[in-house]
XYZ file of C-alpha atoms in Angstrom:
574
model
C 0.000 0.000 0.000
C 1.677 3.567 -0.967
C 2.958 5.790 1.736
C 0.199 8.083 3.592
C 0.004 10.716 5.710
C -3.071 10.525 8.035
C -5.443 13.885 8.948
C -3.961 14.703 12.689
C -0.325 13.731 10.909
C -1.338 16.715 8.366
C -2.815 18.824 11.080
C 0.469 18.390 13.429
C 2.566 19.516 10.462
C 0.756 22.838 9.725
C 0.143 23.404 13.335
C 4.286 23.351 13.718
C 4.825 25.396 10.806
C 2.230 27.763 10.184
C 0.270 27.618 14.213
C -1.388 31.030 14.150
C -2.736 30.550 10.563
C -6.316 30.249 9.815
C -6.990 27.011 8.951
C -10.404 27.344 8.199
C -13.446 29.854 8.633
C -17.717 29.317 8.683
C -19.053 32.889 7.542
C -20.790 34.822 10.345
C -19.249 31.677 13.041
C -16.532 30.511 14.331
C -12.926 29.880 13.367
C -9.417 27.724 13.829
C -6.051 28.424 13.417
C -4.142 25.334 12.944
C -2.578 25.394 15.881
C -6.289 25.747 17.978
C -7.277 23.151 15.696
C -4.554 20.792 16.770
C -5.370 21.239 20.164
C -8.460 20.987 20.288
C -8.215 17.417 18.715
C -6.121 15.875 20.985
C -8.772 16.741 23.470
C -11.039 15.194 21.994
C -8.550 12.207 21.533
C -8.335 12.078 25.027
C -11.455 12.575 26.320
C -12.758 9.724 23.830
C -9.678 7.339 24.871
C -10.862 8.244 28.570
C -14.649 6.889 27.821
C -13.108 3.459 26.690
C -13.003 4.605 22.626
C -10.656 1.611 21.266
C -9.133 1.699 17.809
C -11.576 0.927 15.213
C -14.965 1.677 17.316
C -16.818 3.891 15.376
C -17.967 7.484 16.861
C -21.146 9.382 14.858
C -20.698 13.078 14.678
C -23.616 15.668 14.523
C -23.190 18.837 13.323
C -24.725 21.506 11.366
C -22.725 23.408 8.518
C -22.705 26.782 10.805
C -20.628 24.183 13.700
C -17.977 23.087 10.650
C -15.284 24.359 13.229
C -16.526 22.445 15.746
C -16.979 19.353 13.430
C -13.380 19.529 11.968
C -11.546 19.495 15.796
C -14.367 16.739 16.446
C -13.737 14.785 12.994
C -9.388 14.926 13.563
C -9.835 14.113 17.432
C -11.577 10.610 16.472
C -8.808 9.782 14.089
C -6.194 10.645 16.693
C -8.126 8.262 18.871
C -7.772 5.400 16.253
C -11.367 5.618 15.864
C -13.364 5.530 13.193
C -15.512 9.065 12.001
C -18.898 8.885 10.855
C -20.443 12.252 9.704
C -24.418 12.241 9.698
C -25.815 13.923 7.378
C -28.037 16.960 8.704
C -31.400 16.103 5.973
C -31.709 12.374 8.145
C -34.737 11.786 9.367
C -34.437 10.454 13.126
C -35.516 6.913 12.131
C -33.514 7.223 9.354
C -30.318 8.546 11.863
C -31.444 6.093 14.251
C -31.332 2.859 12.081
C -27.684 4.785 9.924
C -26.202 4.606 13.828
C -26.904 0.704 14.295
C -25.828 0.218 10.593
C -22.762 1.282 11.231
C -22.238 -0.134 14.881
C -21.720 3.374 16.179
C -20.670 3.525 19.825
C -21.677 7.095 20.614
C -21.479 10.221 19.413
C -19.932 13.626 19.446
C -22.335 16.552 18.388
C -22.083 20.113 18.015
C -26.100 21.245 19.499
C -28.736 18.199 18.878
C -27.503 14.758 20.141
C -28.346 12.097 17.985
C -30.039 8.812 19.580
C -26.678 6.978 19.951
C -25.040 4.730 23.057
C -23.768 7.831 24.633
C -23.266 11.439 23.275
C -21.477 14.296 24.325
C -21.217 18.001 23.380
C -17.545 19.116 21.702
C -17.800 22.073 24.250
C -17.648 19.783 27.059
C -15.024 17.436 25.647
C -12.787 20.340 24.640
C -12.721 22.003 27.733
C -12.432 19.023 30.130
C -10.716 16.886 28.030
C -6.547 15.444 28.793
C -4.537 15.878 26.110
C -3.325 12.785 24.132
C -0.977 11.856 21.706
C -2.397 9.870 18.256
C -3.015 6.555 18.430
C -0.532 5.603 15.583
C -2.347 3.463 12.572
C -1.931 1.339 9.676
C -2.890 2.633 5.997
C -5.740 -0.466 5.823
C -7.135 0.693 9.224
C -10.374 1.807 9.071
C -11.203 5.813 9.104
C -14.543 6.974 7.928
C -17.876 5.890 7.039
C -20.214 7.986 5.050
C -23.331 7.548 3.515
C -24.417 8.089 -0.020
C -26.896 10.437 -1.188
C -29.233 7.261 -1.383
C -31.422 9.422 -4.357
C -32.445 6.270 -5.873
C -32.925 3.963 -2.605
C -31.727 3.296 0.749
C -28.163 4.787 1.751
C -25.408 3.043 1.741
C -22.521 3.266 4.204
C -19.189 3.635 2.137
C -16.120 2.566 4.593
C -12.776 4.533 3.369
C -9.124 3.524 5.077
C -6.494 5.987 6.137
C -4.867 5.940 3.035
C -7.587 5.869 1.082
C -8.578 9.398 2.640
C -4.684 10.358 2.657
C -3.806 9.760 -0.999
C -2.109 12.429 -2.659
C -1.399 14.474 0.544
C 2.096 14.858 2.276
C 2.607 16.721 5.292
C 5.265 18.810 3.960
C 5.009 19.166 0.117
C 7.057 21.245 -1.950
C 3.706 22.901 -3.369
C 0.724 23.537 -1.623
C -2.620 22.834 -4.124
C -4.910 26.387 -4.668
C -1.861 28.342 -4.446
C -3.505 31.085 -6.580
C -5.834 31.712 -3.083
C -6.034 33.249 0.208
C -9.617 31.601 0.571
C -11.714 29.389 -0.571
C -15.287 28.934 -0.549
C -17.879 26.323 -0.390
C -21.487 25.512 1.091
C -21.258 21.401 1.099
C -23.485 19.895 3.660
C -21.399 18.151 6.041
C -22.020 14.464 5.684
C -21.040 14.321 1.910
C -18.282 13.335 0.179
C -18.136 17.165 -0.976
C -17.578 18.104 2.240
C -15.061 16.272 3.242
C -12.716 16.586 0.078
C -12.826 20.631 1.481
C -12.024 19.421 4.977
C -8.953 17.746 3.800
C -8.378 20.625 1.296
C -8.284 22.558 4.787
C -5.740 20.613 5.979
C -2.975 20.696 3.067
C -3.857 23.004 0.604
C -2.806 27.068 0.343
C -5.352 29.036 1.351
C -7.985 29.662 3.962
C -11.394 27.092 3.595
C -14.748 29.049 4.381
C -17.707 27.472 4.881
C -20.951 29.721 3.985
C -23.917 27.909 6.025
C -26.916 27.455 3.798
C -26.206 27.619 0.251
C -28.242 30.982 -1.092
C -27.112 32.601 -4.649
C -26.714 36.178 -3.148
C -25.286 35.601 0.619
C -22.838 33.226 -1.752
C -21.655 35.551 -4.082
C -21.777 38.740 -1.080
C -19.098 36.194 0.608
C -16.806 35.732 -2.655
C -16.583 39.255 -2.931
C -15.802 39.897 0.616
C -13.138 37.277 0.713
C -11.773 38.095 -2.203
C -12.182 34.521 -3.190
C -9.742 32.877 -5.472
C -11.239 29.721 -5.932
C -15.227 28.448 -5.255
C -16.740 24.708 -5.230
C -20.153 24.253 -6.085
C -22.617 21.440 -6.871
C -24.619 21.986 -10.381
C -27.541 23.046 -8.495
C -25.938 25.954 -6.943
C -24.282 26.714 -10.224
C -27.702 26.966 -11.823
C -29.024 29.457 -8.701
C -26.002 31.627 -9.248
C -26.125 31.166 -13.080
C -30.146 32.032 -12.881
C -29.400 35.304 -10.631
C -27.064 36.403 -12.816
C -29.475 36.499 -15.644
C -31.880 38.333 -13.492
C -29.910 40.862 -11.246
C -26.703 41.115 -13.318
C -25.558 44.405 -11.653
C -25.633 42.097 -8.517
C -23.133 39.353 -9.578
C -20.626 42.124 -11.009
C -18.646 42.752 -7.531
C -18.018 39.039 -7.489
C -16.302 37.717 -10.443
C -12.900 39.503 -10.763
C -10.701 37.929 -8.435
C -12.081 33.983 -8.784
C -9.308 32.019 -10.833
C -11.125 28.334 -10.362
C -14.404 27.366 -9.905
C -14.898 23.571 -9.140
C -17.587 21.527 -10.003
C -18.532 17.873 -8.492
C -21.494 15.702 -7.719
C -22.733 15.818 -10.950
C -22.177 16.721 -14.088
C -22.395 20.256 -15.106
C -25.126 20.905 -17.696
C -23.384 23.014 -20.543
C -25.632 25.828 -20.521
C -25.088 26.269 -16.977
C -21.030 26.087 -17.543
C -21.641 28.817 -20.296
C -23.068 31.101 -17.736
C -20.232 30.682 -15.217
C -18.022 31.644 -17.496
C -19.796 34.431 -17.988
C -19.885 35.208 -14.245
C -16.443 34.376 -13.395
C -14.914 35.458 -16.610
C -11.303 34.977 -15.366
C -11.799 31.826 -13.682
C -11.254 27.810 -15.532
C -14.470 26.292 -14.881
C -13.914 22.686 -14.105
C -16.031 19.784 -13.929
C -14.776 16.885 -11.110
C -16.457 13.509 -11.634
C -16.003 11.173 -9.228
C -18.398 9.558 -6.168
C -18.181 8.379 -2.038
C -17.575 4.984 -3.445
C -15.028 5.682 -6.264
C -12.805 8.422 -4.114
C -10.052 9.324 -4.422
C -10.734 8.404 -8.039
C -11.919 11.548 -10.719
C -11.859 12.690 -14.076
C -11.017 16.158 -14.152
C -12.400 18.311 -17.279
C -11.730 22.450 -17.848
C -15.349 23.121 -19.430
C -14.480 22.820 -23.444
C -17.611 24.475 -25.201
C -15.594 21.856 -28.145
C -16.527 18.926 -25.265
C -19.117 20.197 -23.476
C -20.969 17.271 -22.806
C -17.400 15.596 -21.398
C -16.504 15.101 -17.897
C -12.817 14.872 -19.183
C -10.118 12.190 -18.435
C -8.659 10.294 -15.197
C -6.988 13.059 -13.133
C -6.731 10.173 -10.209
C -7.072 6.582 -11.166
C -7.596 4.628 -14.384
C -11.397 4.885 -16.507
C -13.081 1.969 -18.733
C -16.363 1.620 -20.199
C -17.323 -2.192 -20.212
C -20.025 -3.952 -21.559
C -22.499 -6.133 -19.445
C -20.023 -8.849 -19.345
C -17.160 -6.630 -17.674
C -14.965 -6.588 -20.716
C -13.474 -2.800 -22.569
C -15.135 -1.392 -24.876
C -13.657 0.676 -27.340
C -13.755 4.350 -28.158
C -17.350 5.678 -29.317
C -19.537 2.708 -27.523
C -21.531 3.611 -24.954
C -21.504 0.840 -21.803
C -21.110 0.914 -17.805
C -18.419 3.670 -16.552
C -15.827 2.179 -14.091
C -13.094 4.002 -12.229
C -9.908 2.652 -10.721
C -8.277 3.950 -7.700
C -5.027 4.934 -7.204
C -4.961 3.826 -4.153
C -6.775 1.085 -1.264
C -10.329 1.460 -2.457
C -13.245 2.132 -0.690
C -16.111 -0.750 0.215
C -19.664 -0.868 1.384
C -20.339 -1.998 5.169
C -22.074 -4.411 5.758
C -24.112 -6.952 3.944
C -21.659 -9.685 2.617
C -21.851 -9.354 -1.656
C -24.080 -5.858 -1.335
C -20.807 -4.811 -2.967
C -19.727 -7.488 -5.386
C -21.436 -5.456 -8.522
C -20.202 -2.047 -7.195
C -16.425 -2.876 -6.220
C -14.063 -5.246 -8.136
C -10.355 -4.928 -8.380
C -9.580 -1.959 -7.283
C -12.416 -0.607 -9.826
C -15.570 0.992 -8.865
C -18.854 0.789 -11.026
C -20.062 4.429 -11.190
C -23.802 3.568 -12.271
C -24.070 5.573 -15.125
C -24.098 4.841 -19.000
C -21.310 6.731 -20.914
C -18.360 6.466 -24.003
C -14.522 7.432 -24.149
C -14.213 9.701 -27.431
C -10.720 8.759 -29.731
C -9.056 11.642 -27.021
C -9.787 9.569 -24.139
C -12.162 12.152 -22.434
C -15.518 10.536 -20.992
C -18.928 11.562 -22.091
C -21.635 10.513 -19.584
C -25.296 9.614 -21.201
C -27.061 9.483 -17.928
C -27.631 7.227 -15.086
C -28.484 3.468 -15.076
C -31.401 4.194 -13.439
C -32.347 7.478 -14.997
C -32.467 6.048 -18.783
C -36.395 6.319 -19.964
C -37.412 3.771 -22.474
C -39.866 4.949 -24.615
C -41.484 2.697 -27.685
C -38.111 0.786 -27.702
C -36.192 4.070 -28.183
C -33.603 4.688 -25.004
C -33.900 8.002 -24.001
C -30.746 10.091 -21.752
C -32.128 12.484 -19.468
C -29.585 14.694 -19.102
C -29.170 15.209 -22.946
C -33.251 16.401 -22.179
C -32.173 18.299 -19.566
C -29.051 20.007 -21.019
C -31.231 20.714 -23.808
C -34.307 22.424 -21.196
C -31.428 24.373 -19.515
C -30.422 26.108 -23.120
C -34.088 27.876 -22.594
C -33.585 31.615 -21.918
C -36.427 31.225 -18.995
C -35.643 27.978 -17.761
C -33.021 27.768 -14.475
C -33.628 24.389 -13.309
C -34.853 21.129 -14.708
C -34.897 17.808 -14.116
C -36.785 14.842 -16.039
C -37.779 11.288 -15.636
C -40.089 8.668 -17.402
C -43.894 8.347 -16.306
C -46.278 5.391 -17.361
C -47.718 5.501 -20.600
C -50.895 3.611 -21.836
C -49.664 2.910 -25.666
C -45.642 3.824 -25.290
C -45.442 2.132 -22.120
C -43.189 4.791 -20.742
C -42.845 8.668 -21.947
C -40.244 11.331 -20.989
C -41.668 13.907 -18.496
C -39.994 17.144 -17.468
C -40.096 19.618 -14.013
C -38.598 22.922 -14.746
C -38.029 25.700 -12.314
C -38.645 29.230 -14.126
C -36.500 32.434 -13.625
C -37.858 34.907 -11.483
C -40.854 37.160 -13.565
C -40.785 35.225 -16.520
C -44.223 33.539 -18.146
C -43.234 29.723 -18.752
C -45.410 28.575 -21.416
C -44.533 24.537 -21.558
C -45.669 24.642 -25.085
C -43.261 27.067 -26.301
C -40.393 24.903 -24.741
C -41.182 22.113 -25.999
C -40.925 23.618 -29.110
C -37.703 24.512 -28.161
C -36.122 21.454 -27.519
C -37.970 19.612 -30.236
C -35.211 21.453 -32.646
C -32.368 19.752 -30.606
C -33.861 16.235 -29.379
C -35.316 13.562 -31.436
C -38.977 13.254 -31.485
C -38.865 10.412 -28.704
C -37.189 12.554 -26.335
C -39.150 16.006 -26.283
C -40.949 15.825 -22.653
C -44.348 14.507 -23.354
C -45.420 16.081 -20.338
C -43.941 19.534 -18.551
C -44.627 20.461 -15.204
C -43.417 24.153 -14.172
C -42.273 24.236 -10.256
C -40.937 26.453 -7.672
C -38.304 24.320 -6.735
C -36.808 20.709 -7.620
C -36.647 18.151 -4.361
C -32.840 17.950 -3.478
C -31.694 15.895 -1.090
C -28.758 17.835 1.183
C -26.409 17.484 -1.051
C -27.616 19.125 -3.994
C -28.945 15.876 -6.072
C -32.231 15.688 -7.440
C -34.403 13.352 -6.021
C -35.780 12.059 -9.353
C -38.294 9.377 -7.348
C -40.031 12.470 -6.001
C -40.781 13.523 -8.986
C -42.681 10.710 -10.339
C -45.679 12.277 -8.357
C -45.833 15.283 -10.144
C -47.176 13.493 -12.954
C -49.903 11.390 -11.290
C -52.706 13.488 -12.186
C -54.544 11.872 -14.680
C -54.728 13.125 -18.620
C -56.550 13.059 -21.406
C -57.241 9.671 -22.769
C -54.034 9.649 -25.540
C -55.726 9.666 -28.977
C -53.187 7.991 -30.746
C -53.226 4.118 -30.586
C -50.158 3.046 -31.531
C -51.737 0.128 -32.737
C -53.828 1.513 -34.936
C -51.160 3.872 -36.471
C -49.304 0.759 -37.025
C -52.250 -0.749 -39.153
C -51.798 2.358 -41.323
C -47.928 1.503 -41.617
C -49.056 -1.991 -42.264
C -51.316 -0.947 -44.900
C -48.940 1.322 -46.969
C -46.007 -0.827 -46.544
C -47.367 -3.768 -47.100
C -45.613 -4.852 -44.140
C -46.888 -6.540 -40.862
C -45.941 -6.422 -37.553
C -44.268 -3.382 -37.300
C -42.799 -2.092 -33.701
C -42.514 0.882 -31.894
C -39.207 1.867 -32.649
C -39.202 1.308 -35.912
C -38.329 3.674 -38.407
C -40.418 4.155 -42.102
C -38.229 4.534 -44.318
C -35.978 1.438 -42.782
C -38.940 -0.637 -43.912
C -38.802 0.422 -47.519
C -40.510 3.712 -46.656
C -40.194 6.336 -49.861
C -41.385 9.597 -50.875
C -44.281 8.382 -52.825
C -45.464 6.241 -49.454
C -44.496 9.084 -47.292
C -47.146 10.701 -49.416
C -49.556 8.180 -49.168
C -48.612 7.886 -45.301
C -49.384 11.719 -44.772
C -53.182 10.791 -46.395
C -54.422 7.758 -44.597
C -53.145 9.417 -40.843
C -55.085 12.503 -41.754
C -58.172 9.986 -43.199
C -57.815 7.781 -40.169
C -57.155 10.360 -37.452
C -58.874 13.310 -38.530
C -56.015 15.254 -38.607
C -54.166 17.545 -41.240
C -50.472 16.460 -41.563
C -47.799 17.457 -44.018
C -46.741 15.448 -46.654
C -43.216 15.223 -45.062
C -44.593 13.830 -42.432
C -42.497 10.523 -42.004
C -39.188 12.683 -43.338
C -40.117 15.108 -39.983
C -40.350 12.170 -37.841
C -39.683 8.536 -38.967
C -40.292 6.827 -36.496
C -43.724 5.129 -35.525
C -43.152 5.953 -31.480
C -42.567 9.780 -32.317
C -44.862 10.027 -35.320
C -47.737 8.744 -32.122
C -46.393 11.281 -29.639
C -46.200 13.966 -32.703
C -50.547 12.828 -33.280
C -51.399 13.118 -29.706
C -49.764 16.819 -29.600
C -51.710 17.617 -32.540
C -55.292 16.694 -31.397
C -54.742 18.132 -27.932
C -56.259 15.054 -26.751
C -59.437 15.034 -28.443
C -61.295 11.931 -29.723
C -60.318 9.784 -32.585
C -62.666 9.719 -35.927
């Protein structure tokens, strides 16, 4: 296993050489310098070492985002104490807390305010002040550190246990160059709990500048905070890049004060749609936008991509780690075909606790399955085409959502959007579409469907649009797509269109019989002349008036139905 440097071995090295430094900052709270930082975690070494904590027990800590002073002397002091730091996210519910803390075995927990229903708790105050002072228990790389839990967007979370080198990769306590040089602070508003998060807390303890923590992610407090910090370098997730993105269309005189001095904004958690990486570099004019792909499983493992308006759909190449896209049976597939996206650590890899085999499709290898679809271009850089479990099938046709979405984000009035695939009586399943409108403007979900129609194929324009106030995120910034679903419930129109009697009229002028739902006209000896006679027996049979380039607008029999029902409105069939 390659050499490491655990956090308190970091922490003791910048509180010998730099002690009255500020380490790190929450706006409008508290603060540590490195050296207060230090000492407060050997406190909390000791005080934990005093209640019986033994190396490997694992210790839950609660904290809100305006305590990430407290939680960072909390978080170090249970390494020092060779035990093992579990961050709860603050959106649990208490069952949800309750059943995370037996998951994981934890033994108590250290908290910053609310005590979570663990063994024992006790307030960082109290084990601060009281606390003896104790040297690190010294560990092994393989030794367990940290457990966190994902986002859990599509199911239950899952608790992700990393090692100390796993977390330590690619730090040294005394490097010859210090990442984020270009700084004196930088900004972020990660819930604690998330993989985000923590990536800054470790960025707090080895590279350049000052970390700040702004509590409660809003686009304005944000960008008042950049400009008062003069902030070299921000982090964001794609929905705060969208708020700030979305306010800048709206109060550009606003945004101004904020952009000169940012050299790097960072992007992770998802990929950045790129009409929303447009507008940031728009905002930030001086600054490399960059795009980090990676996830709590796959860590320390990333692509790295400078937005590329030549790439923009790309997520870039392996800045950490090794990338393949395999087919179903595990093996390579070349450049340009689109299969399962795996990641290879650089380093001891990361595993779920827990169940025996819960991991066995996730982790093999040293690689990590990412769940999403995606291809390598001839260049190497990887181009995601959406989540596993995100892909809509509609009339045999497999439709990306975030190709919908990127495309509902290029809308002028449109600063949010997210889509997913609702029941359908003849398709089986249709694309449907939530959108979040900038402030003041009229939304008219005709108009942008129109809109994307010119950049998507027929099967995946949004059959149905929704305008909302706001998209369900879980803490972290993701979408919560099965919350969406609901939106939809409401019951429409009886569809006029039966696909089965469209495909009659195929039948009939193709001479042709059973004819799916993907399939295409002129694949099936389709030509002008029958695209003629096609454009007369839909407008005999469906009392309709279609052009005769009908089939050349939209060849295939799924999109010519969803094309029908838009045209009757949802009236009755003749």
């Amino acid at each position: 296993m390659d050499a490491f440097t655990p956090a308190y071995g970091l922490l003791d090295a910048r509180a010998a050489s730099e002690p009255d430094r500020c380490a790190l900052e929450v706006e409008g709270g508290g603060s540590l310098t490195f050296a207060r930082w230090r000492d407060g975690a050997r406190r909390v070494a000791g005080a934990l070492l005093a209640r019986g904590v033994r190396p490997g027990d694992r210790v839950a800590l609660a904290f809100g985002e305006d305590r990430w002073d407290g939680f960072a002397v909390a978080y170090v002091g249970v390494l020092a104490a060779g035990g093992v730091a579990v961050p709860l996210p603050g959106g649990m519910s208490a069952g949800t807390t309750a059943r995370a803390l037996e998951h994981c075995g934890a033994v108590g927990a250290v908290h910053g305010g609310q005590p979570p229903p663990a063994p024992w708790t006790a307030a960082l105050d109290d084990l601060v002040e009281g606390g003896p002072v104790a040297d690190p228990v010294p560990v092994a790389p393989g030794d367990p550190a940290q457990i966190l839990f994902t986002s859990g967007t599509t199911g239950t979370p899952k608790a992700v246990l990393a090692c100390h080198a796993n977390l330590g990769h690619g730090w040294a306590a005394r490097p010859r160059h210090r990442p984020l040089a270009h700084s004196r602070h930088f900004l972020h508003s990660f819930p604690l709990g998330t993989n985000a998060a923590q990536t800054m807390l470790f960025n707090a303890l080895g590279a350049a500048p000052t970390a700040v923590m702004v509590p409660r992610f809003r686009p304005d407090a944000f960008l008042g905070a950049v400009a008062r910090y003069a902030a070299g370098t921000v982090f964001l997730v794609p929905a705060m890049a969208a708020a700030l993105a979305a306010r800048a269309t709206e109060a550009p005189e606003a945004c101004m004060p904020a952009a000169p001095g940012v050299l790097l904004v960072g992007c992770t958690g998802a990929a950045l749609p790129p009409p929303v990486a447009d507008a940031l570099t728009t905002l930030f004019p001086r600054a490399a936008v960059v795009n980090y792909y990676t996830s709590t499983e796959a860590a320390p493992a990333q692509t790295t991509m400078v937005y590329d308006p030549a790439r923009p759909s790309s997520v870039g190449r392996p800045s950490a780690g090794r990338i393949e896209v395999r087919d179903a049976a595990g093996r390579a597939l070349p450049p340009g075909e689109a299969g399962d996206v795996w990641l290879a650590s650089p380093t001891a890899t990361r595993t779920y606790l827990g169940a025996a085999g819960e991991g066995a499709p996730v982790f093999r290898d040293g690689w990590t399955r990412m769940g999403d679809v995606g291809r390598l271009d001839a260049d190497g850089y990887l181009h995601l085409l959406d989540r596993e479990t995100d892909m809509v099938q509609v009339g045999g046709f497999k439709v990306a959502t975030i190709g919908v979405e990127a495309a509902l984000f290029a809308h002028p009035d449109v600063t949010d959007a997210a889509v997913v695939g609702v029941p359908d009586p003849v398709l089986g399943t249709v694309v449907a579409a939530a959108v979040v409108a900038l402030p003041g403007a009229r939304l008219d979900t005709g108009e942008l469907r129109a809109f994307v129609r010119a950049r998507l194929t027929e099967a995946e324009v949004p059959a149905r649009v929704v305008v909302v106030e706001a998209l369900p995120r879980n803490d972290g910034g993701k979408v919560v797509k099965r919350d969406l679903v609901g939106l939809f419930d409401t019951p429409v129109a009886p569809r006029v269109t039966n696909a089965r009697t469209l495909a009659a009229v195929w039948e009939q002028v193709l001479a042709v019989r059973e004819i799916a739902a993907d399939a295409n006209f002129f694949a099936l000896g389709g030509d002008s002349f029958r695209a003629a006679q096609l454009a007369a027996a839909v407008a005999e049979e469906f009392g309709v008036e279609v052009p005769t380039t009908f089939a050349f607008d939209v060849p295939e029999l799924a999109g010519q139905a969803a094309r029908l029902d838009e045209i009757r409105g949802g009236g009755s069939a003749r």
